Amino acid sequence: MARTPAELVGANPGPSFEITMDGRPVTALPGQSVAAALWSAGILAWRTTRNTGRPRGAFCGIGQCYDCLAIVNGEPNHRACLVPARPGDVITTQEGHGHADLGV
Amino acid sequence: MPISASDPYDLAVIGAGSAGLAGAVTAAGLGLSVALLDASPQTGGQFYRHPARAIGAARPEALHHDWSAFAQLRRRLEQSDVSLLRGHHVWAVTKEEGALWAVHAVTGADGTAERSVRVRARAVLLATGAYERQLPFPGWTLPGVVGAGGAQAMLKSGLVLPGKRVVVAGSGPLLLAVASSLATAGAQVPAVIEASGYLGYARHPRALAANPRKWVEAAVHGAALLRHRVRVRLRSAVTEVHGTDRVEAVTVSRLDLDWRPVQGSGRRIECDALAVGHGLVPQIELATALGCATRPLPDGTSAVALDGLQETSVRGLWAAGETGGVGGAQLARSEGELAGLAAAARLYGRPVREERVRELQRRRDRMRAFADAMALSHAPAAGWTSWLTDGTEVCRCEEVTAGRIREAVTDLGARDARTVKLLTRAGMGWCQGRMCGAAVACLAARGGAVEPPVERRPFAVPVPLSALASLDEPTGVRTDSAPGVGD
């Protein structure tokens, strides 16, 4: 009986690579979304809400809910469940609307 | 394919799931030039979501039901002249001069490539599918609570699980499929919590008898659940999630026939994730923005109203699959083919292939009858709103609580979701009410008849201003704009 999803589908992925989440290294497989890479590292939250600062991560998993917004390589408001992870990606927690640098 | 980049296509198909693929290959097989647009870098839609080629899955079918049907459609697509435009997030369809349609899209994995594309076509097939209906409950915004379909989508495409011990809850047959795939992929699933009973199906014996494949499907999921010792609890719901930064446990309560929790029936189940969903909602905003008529479904959602040949109330605009009502991949394939045949007949001015059309229509009607029985059996009863405390967040984007919505209804006189939105901002955030719309409409109705949701959104997805600003540029048909991501 398969113990992991990768075993179940007989995955033989290309070489894994590293991305970082708030500076912490996370291993990603080629073709995984940023959200999938974070889930596989046990990270479920990478955003805080605008009003109450509560943690959020991927919810709908298909790009509809926008709960999984993240700052990807300095750019805010990327849907982590849709964006593919690429080697060296720097993911940072998105606080509020993600535009704190603009002072708005 | 059109002869030059500025020539319109005969047919633009929006959505490369079961319905869209079937429609596109059917129309192309009859000689139409077809553009097939999808937001994803891959074909298959949500049902046949699968890992990117780079993951090297030798057995992608292990996470799917009826994979061979998709494999066949994909093969036909590869052998056809259909222009597949991947990574195209369609945000509007508009009418142009000369009886042409313009399909507007932004490109990129999440639509932020800020490239605006306009595809012109003589006819359009909307095959935009559905998303999950959510009913809120205390703690449902805690990390570790994920959509049931969301958990399955992340598993199918990214080979990941939200936790090790995952409770599956909500309503509808999708829960059985989700629980069986999570368990097969190595998660512990302590329980499936279904708010309805399954007895409702017994009221529709004809629909049941006519759809034996659905029984086979149920038996396959049932066997998987038995094998993994997953318990199914009927007439129950998760009424609270416990944990501070992530899910640690859930409380499951028994429900009465009106979906009110039975006092004192709450039982705690330890888990580190909860996958939850209450059926599917047709994605119809492109159609309603064009004024297409809709029809109410037995579970309170709305779908695009269609004639016997899948045409909407707007001439030249067809729809197939979940866009016209949630009914599964097999139904979507029949409808897609039917729409493809009908569009080809219209554009060539020839009669449709009658025998095949009649066969497809028979299949469609049979499966629609089952879908209606299913929707009715799992439709939320009005008492579910008693799960909510005043502090429960209903609108996830704008963090609007049930208390504020109730205040808008009882003190300020709101009677529908739109007024609640104006008073509280519920449904005004990024997702435009997709996650909270059903719940807000129920709260506004105060236990009475729920008004059909107003699904009119002028933009089907958020669009960068730069994309709007470049609209006047002659974009024509740009088949070079697909991102280079393989299937």
PDB file of C-alpha atoms in Angstrom, chain A residues 2-85:
ATOM      1  CA  ALA A   2       1.335   3.461  -0.903  1.00  0.00           C
ATOM      2  CA  ARG A   3       2.408   5.584   2.016  1.00  0.00           C
ATOM      3  CA  THR A   4       2.925   8.797   0.076  1.00  0.00           C
ATOM      4  CA  PRO A   5       1.163  10.364  -2.902  1.00  0.00           C
ATOM      5  CA  ALA A   6       4.427  10.227  -4.871  1.00  0.00           C
ATOM      6  CA  GLU A   7       4.713   6.459  -4.335  1.00  0.00           C
ATOM      7  CA  LEU A   8       1.080   6.019  -5.300  1.00  0.00           C
ATOM      8  CA  VAL A   9       1.512   7.558  -8.761  1.00  0.00           C
ATOM      9  CA  GLY A  10       4.996   6.118  -9.246  1.00  0.00           C
ATOM     10  CA  ALA A  11       6.613   9.552  -9.420  1.00  0.00           C
ATOM     11  CA  ASN A  12      10.135   9.772 -10.758  1.00  0.00           C
ATOM     12  CA  PRO A  13      10.657  13.526 -10.621  1.00  0.00           C
ATOM     13  CA  GLY A  14      13.507  15.563 -12.019  1.00  0.00           C
ATOM     14  CA  PRO A  15      16.016  16.807  -9.443  1.00  0.00           C
ATOM     15  CA  SER A  16      14.415  18.598  -6.500  1.00  0.00           C
ATOM     16  CA  PHE A  17      15.511  22.142  -5.716  1.00  0.00           C
ATOM     17  CA  GLU A  18      15.338  24.679  -2.950  1.00  0.00           C
ATOM     18  CA  ILE A  19      13.147  27.699  -2.412  1.00  0.00           C
ATOM     19  CA  THR A  20      12.935  29.712   0.788  1.00  0.00           C
ATOM     20  CA  MET A  21       9.960  30.657   2.942  1.00  0.00           C
ATOM     21  CA  ASP A  22      10.803  33.635   5.148  1.00  0.00           C
ATOM     22  CA  GLY A  23      14.445  32.570   4.888  1.00  0.00           C
ATOM     23  CA  ARG A  24      13.809  28.920   5.754  1.00  0.00           C
ATOM     24  CA  PRO A  25      14.881  26.474   3.055  1.00  0.00           C
ATOM     25  CA  VAL A  26      12.061  24.381   1.564  1.00  0.00           C
ATOM     26  CA  THR A  27      12.546  21.545  -0.934  1.00  0.00           C
ATOM     27  CA  ALA A  28      10.363  21.628  -4.041  1.00  0.00           C
ATOM     28  CA  LEU A  29       9.831  19.174  -6.872  1.00  0.00           C
ATOM     29  CA  PRO A  30       9.799  20.421 -10.464  1.00  0.00           C
ATOM     30  CA  GLY A  31       6.221  21.130 -11.499  1.00  0.00           C
ATOM     31  CA  GLN A  32       4.927  21.679  -7.951  1.00  0.00           C
ATOM     32  CA  SER A  33       3.176  24.938  -7.160  1.00  0.00           C
ATOM     33  CA  VAL A  34       4.603  27.161  -4.432  1.00  0.00           C
ATOM     34  CA  ALA A  35       1.676  26.125  -2.214  1.00  0.00           C
ATOM     35  CA  ALA A  36       2.326  22.417  -2.817  1.00  0.00           C
ATOM     36  CA  ALA A  37       5.999  22.828  -1.941  1.00  0.00           C
ATOM     37  CA  LEU A  38       5.034  24.631   1.276  1.00  0.00           C
ATOM     38  CA  TRP A  39       2.446  21.973   2.205  1.00  0.00           C
ATOM     39  CA  SER A  40       5.011  19.231   1.667  1.00  0.00           C
ATOM     40  CA  ALA A  41       7.237  21.037   4.192  1.00  0.00           C
ATOM     41  CA  GLY A  42       4.318  21.119   6.636  1.00  0.00           C
ATOM     42  CA  ILE A  43       3.785  24.882   6.173  1.00  0.00           C
ATOM     43  CA  LEU A  44       0.073  25.706   5.909  1.00  0.00           C
ATOM     44  CA  ALA A  45       0.063  29.503   6.417  1.00  0.00           C
ATOM     45  CA  TRP A  46       1.997  32.224   4.580  1.00  0.00           C
ATOM     46  CA  ARG A  47      -0.258  35.240   4.720  1.00  0.00           C
ATOM     47  CA  THR A  48      -1.860  37.353   7.444  1.00  0.00           C
ATOM     48  CA  THR A  49      -5.205  39.071   7.019  1.00  0.00           C
ATOM     49  CA  ARG A  50      -5.555  42.833   6.668  1.00  0.00           C
ATOM     50  CA  ASN A  51      -7.792  43.539   9.660  1.00  0.00           C
ATOM     51  CA  THR A  52      -7.012  41.013  12.351  1.00  0.00           C
ATOM     52  CA  GLY A  53      -3.631  39.696  11.211  1.00  0.00           C
ATOM     53  CA  ARG A  54      -4.787  36.081  11.251  1.00  0.00           C
ATOM     54  CA  PRO A  55      -2.751  33.414   9.410  1.00  0.00           C
ATOM     55  CA  ARG A  56      -4.011  31.981   6.120  1.00  0.00           C
ATOM     56  CA  GLY A  57      -2.736  29.634   3.433  1.00  0.00           C
ATOM     57  CA  ALA A  58      -4.174  27.605   0.569  1.00  0.00           C
ATOM     58  CA  PHE A  59      -7.898  26.901   0.977  1.00  0.00           C
ATOM     59  CA  CYS A  60      -9.654  26.243  -2.350  1.00  0.00           C
ATOM     60  CA  GLY A  61      -6.510  24.970  -4.078  1.00  0.00           C
ATOM     61  CA  ILE A  62      -7.744  26.012  -7.545  1.00  0.00           C
ATOM     62  CA  GLY A  63      -7.213  29.780  -7.677  1.00  0.00           C
ATOM     63  CA  GLN A  64     -10.719  30.866  -6.644  1.00  0.00           C
ATOM     64  CA  CYS A  65     -10.401  31.970  -3.005  1.00  0.00           C
ATOM     65  CA  TYR A  66      -7.241  34.132  -2.982  1.00  0.00           C
ATOM     66  CA  ASP A  67      -6.453  33.010   0.566  1.00  0.00           C
ATOM     67  CA  CYS A  68      -3.035  31.740  -0.540  1.00  0.00           C
ATOM     68  CA  LEU A  69      -1.619  35.117  -1.634  1.00  0.00           C
ATOM     69  CA  ALA A  70       2.132  35.316  -1.074  1.00  0.00           C
ATOM     70  CA  ILE A  71       5.036  37.600  -1.830  1.00  0.00           C
ATOM     71  CA  VAL A  72       7.041  35.799  -4.522  1.00  0.00           C
ATOM     72  CA  ASN A  73      10.496  37.242  -5.236  1.00  0.00           C
ATOM     73  CA  GLY A  74       9.418  40.601  -3.825  1.00  0.00           C
ATOM     74  CA  GLU A  75       6.121  40.815  -5.718  1.00  0.00           C
ATOM     75  CA  PRO A  76       2.985  40.638  -3.537  1.00  0.00           C
ATOM     76  CA  ASN A  77      -0.418  39.100  -4.324  1.00  0.00           C
ATOM     77  CA  HIS A  78       0.624  35.961  -6.163  1.00  0.00           C
ATOM     78  CA  ARG A  79      -1.698  32.999  -5.785  1.00  0.00           C
ATOM     79  CA  ALA A  80       0.681  30.383  -4.405  1.00  0.00           C
ATOM     80  CA  CYS A  81      -1.607  27.523  -5.478  1.00  0.00           C
ATOM     81  CA  LEU A  82      -1.204  28.504  -9.145  1.00  0.00           C
ATOM     82  CA  VAL A  83       2.380  29.786  -9.349  1.00  0.00           C
ATOM     83  CA  PRO A  84       4.925  27.045 -10.109  1.00  0.00           C
ATOM     84  CA  ALA A  85       7.908  26.928  -7.761  1.00  0.00           C
TER      85      ALA A  85
END
